[in-house]
XYZ file of C-alpha atoms in Angstrom:
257
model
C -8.692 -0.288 -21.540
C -7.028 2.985 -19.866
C -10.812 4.711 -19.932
C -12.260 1.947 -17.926
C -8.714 1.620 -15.359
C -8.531 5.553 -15.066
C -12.769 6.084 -14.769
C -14.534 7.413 -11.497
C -14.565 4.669 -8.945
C -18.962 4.320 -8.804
C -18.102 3.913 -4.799
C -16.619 5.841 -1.779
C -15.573 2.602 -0.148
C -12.258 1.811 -1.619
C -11.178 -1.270 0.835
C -13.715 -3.105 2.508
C -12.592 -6.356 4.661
C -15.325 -8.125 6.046
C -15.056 -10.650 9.230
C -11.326 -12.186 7.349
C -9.539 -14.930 9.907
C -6.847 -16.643 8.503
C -4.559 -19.456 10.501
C -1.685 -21.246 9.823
C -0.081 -24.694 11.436
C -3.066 -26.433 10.786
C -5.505 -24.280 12.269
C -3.672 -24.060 15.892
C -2.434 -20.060 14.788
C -4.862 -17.475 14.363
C -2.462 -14.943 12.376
C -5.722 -12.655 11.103
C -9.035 -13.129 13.510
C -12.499 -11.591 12.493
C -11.040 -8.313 11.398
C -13.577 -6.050 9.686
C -12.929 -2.303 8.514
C -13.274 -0.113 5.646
C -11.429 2.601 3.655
C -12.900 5.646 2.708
C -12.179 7.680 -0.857
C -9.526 10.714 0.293
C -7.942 9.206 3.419
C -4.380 8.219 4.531
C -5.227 5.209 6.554
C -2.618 3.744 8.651
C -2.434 0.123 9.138
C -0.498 -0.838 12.701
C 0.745 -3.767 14.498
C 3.757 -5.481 16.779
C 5.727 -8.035 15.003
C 3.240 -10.997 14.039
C 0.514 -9.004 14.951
C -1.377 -10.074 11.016
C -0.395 -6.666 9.011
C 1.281 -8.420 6.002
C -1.164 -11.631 5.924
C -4.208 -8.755 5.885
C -1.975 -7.134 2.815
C -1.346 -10.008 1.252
C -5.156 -11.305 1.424
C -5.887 -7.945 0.381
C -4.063 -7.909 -2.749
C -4.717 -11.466 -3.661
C -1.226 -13.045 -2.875
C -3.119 -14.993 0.054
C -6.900 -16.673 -0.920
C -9.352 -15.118 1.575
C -10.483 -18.634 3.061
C -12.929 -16.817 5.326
C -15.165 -13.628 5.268
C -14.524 -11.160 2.488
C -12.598 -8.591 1.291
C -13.247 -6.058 -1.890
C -11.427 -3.058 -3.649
C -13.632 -0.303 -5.140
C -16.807 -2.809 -4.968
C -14.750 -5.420 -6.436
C -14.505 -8.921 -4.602
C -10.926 -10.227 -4.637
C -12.084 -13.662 -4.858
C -14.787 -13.855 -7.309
C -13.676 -10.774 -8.967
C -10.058 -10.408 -8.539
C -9.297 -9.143 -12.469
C -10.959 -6.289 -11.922
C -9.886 -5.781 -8.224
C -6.373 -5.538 -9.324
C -7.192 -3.079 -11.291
C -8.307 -0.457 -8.806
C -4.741 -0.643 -6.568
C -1.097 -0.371 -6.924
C 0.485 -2.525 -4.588
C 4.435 -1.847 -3.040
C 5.307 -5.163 -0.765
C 7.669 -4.704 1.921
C 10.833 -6.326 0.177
C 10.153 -6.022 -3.936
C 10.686 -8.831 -6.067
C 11.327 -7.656 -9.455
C 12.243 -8.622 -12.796
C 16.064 -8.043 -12.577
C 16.725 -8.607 -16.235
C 14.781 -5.717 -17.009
C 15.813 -2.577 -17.126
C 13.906 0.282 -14.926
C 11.758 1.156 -17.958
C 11.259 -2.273 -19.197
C 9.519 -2.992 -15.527
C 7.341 0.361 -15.877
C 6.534 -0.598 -19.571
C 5.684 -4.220 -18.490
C 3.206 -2.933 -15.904
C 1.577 0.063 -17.952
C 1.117 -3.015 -21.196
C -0.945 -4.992 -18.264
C -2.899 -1.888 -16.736
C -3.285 -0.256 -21.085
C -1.937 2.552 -19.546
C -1.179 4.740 -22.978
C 2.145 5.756 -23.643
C 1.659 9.339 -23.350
C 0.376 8.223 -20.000
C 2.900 6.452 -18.582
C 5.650 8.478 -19.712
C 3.851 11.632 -17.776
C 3.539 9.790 -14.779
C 7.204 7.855 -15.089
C 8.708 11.381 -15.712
C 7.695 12.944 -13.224
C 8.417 10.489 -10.388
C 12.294 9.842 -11.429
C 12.555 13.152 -11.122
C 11.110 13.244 -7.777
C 13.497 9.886 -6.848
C 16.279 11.145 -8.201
C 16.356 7.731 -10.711
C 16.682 9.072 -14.003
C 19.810 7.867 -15.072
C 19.121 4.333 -13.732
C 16.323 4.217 -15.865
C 17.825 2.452 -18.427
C 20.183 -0.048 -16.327
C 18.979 -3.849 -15.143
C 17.435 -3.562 -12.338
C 20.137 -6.490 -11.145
C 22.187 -3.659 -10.853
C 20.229 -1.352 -7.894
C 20.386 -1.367 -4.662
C 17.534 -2.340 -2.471
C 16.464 1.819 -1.963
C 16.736 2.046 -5.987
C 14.424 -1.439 -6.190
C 12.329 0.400 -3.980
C 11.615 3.145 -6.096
C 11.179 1.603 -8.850
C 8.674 -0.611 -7.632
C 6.711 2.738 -6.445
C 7.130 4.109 -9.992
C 5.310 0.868 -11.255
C 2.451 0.766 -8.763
C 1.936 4.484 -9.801
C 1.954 4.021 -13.723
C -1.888 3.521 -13.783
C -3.127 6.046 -11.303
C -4.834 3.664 -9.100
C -7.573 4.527 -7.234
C -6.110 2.692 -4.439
C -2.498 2.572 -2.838
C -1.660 -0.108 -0.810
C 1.738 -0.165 0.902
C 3.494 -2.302 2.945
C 6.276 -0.601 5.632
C 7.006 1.911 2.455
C 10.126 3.612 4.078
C 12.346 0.993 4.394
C 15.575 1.362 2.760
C 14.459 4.460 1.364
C 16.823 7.548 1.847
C 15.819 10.820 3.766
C 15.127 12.426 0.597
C 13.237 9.220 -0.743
C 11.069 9.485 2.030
C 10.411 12.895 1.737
C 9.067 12.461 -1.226
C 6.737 9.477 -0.706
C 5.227 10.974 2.155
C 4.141 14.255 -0.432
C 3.247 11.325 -3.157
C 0.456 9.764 -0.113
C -0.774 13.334 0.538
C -1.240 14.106 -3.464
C -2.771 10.819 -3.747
C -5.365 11.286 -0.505
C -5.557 15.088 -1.952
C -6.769 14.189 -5.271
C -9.534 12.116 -3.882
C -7.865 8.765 -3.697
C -6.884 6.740 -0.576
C -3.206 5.549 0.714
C -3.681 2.364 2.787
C -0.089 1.777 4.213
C 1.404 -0.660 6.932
C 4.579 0.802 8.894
C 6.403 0.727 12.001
C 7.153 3.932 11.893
C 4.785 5.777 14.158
C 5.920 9.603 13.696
C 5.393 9.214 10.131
C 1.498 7.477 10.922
C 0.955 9.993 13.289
C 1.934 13.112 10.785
C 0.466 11.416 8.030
C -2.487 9.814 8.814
C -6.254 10.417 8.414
C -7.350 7.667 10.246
C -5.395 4.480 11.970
C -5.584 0.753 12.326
C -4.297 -1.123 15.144
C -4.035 -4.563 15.446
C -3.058 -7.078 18.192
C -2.813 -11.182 17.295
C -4.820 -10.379 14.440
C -7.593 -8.913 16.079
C -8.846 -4.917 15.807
C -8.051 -3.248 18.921
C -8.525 0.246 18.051
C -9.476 2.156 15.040
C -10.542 5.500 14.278
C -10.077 9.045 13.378
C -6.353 10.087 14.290
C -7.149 13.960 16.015
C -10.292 11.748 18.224
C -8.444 8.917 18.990
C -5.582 11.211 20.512
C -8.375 13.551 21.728
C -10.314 10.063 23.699
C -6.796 9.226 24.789
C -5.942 12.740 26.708
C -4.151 13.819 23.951
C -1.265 10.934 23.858
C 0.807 10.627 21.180
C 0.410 8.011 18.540
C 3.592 5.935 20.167
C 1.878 5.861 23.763
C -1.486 5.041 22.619
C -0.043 1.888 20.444
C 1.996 0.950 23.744
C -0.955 0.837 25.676
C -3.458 -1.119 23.485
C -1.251 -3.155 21.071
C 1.127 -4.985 23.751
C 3.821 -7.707 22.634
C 4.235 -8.459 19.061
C 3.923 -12.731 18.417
C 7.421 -12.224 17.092
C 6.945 -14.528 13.933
């Protein structure tokens, strides 16, 4: 199974959402409306929004926590929908608050997730070793998870959506409760992953980390695509703002859900 998880994606379109709405109250709240756009192999791409403005509904329909009621979306060619098995396999997902296992230790969770994705062991203890290293999480490695702190949960649940080396990275406000040096080191673990030829799609208020980061950005307003585009011509077609302006001016008031 780890041949056909780890092959060469047979497409440079790694996220594609196609004309997705999705309301809630019965219709009367439009939280995602008609949003199409695509992600590209070896890009940071920057998803952005106010409060309520659809980022985690788009995530969540993205990663098949939500059904995509209408329009489409697929990873690495993959329909979610009709396909979603295979989807999955393509991305490693990192929600904004992780629910894990607590009963299991840290190496029972990345063991439970490389099982699922037949990552081998030799594989997963690579990958695994090198990232506690980088989060400073050795020695909690082997404690429950009950045990760690939100920044600890954090990493751990990076850790697992790395074990398979998915084509596709999908991340929802990453930084939060992560230390300085935590967040250091995710920020060099998006550019290896864009570097290597894969693509970092990542949601985040944040927007001196979008702005240094970023290939290309994502804004949305009331679920609706307002502006997206290359980072250095957006900035250029915007008299050189900076990332915080140019959200100010085109995103307005978040729905504050």
């Amino acid at each position: 199974m780890a041949e056909d998880i780890n092959k060469k994606v047979e497409t440079d379109c790694l996220l594609s959402v196609n004309h997705v709405s999705m309301s809630y109250a019965n219709g009367n709240v439009k939280a995602v409306d008609d949003l199409s756009f695509s992600l590209k192999a070896g890009e940071i791409f920057g998803f952005l929004g106010a409060n309520g403005a659809g980022k985690t509904t788009t995530i969540k329909m993205a990663t098949g926590i939500l059904p995509v009621k209408s329009g489409s979306i697929e990873i690495c060619g993959r329909d979610i929908t009709r396909d979603p098995i295979e989807a999955k396999r393509n991305f490693g997902f990192v929600p904004d608050s992780p629910i894990i296992f607590d009963k299991y230790t840290g190496r029972e969770y990345v063991d439970f997730l490389g099982d699922i994705y037949g990552v081998s062991k030799e594989d997963r203890e690579r990958v695994s070793s090198d990232l506690l290293k980088r989060f400073n999480l050795e020695d909690a490695f082997d404690k429950r998870i009950s045990g760690y702190s939100h920044g600890m949960k954090q990493k751990i649940a990076i850790i697992g959506a790395l074990i398979h080396s998915p084509a596709l990275w999908i991340l929802d406000e990453p930084m939060m409760g992560l230390d300085p040096q935590s967040s250091f080191a995710l920020k060099e673990l998006m550019k290896e992953h864009r570097n290597a030829g894969k693509t970092v799609f990542f949601s985040t208020h944040v927007l001196e980390v979008a702005e240094k980061l970023c290939d290309r950005v994502a804004i949305i307003n009331k679920g609706k695509l307002v502006l997206c585009g290359d980072m250095d011509e957006i900035k250029a077609a915007k008299g050189d703002e900076s990332l915080e302006e140019i959200f100010l001016s085109v995103a307005g008031e978040g729905n504050n859900e």
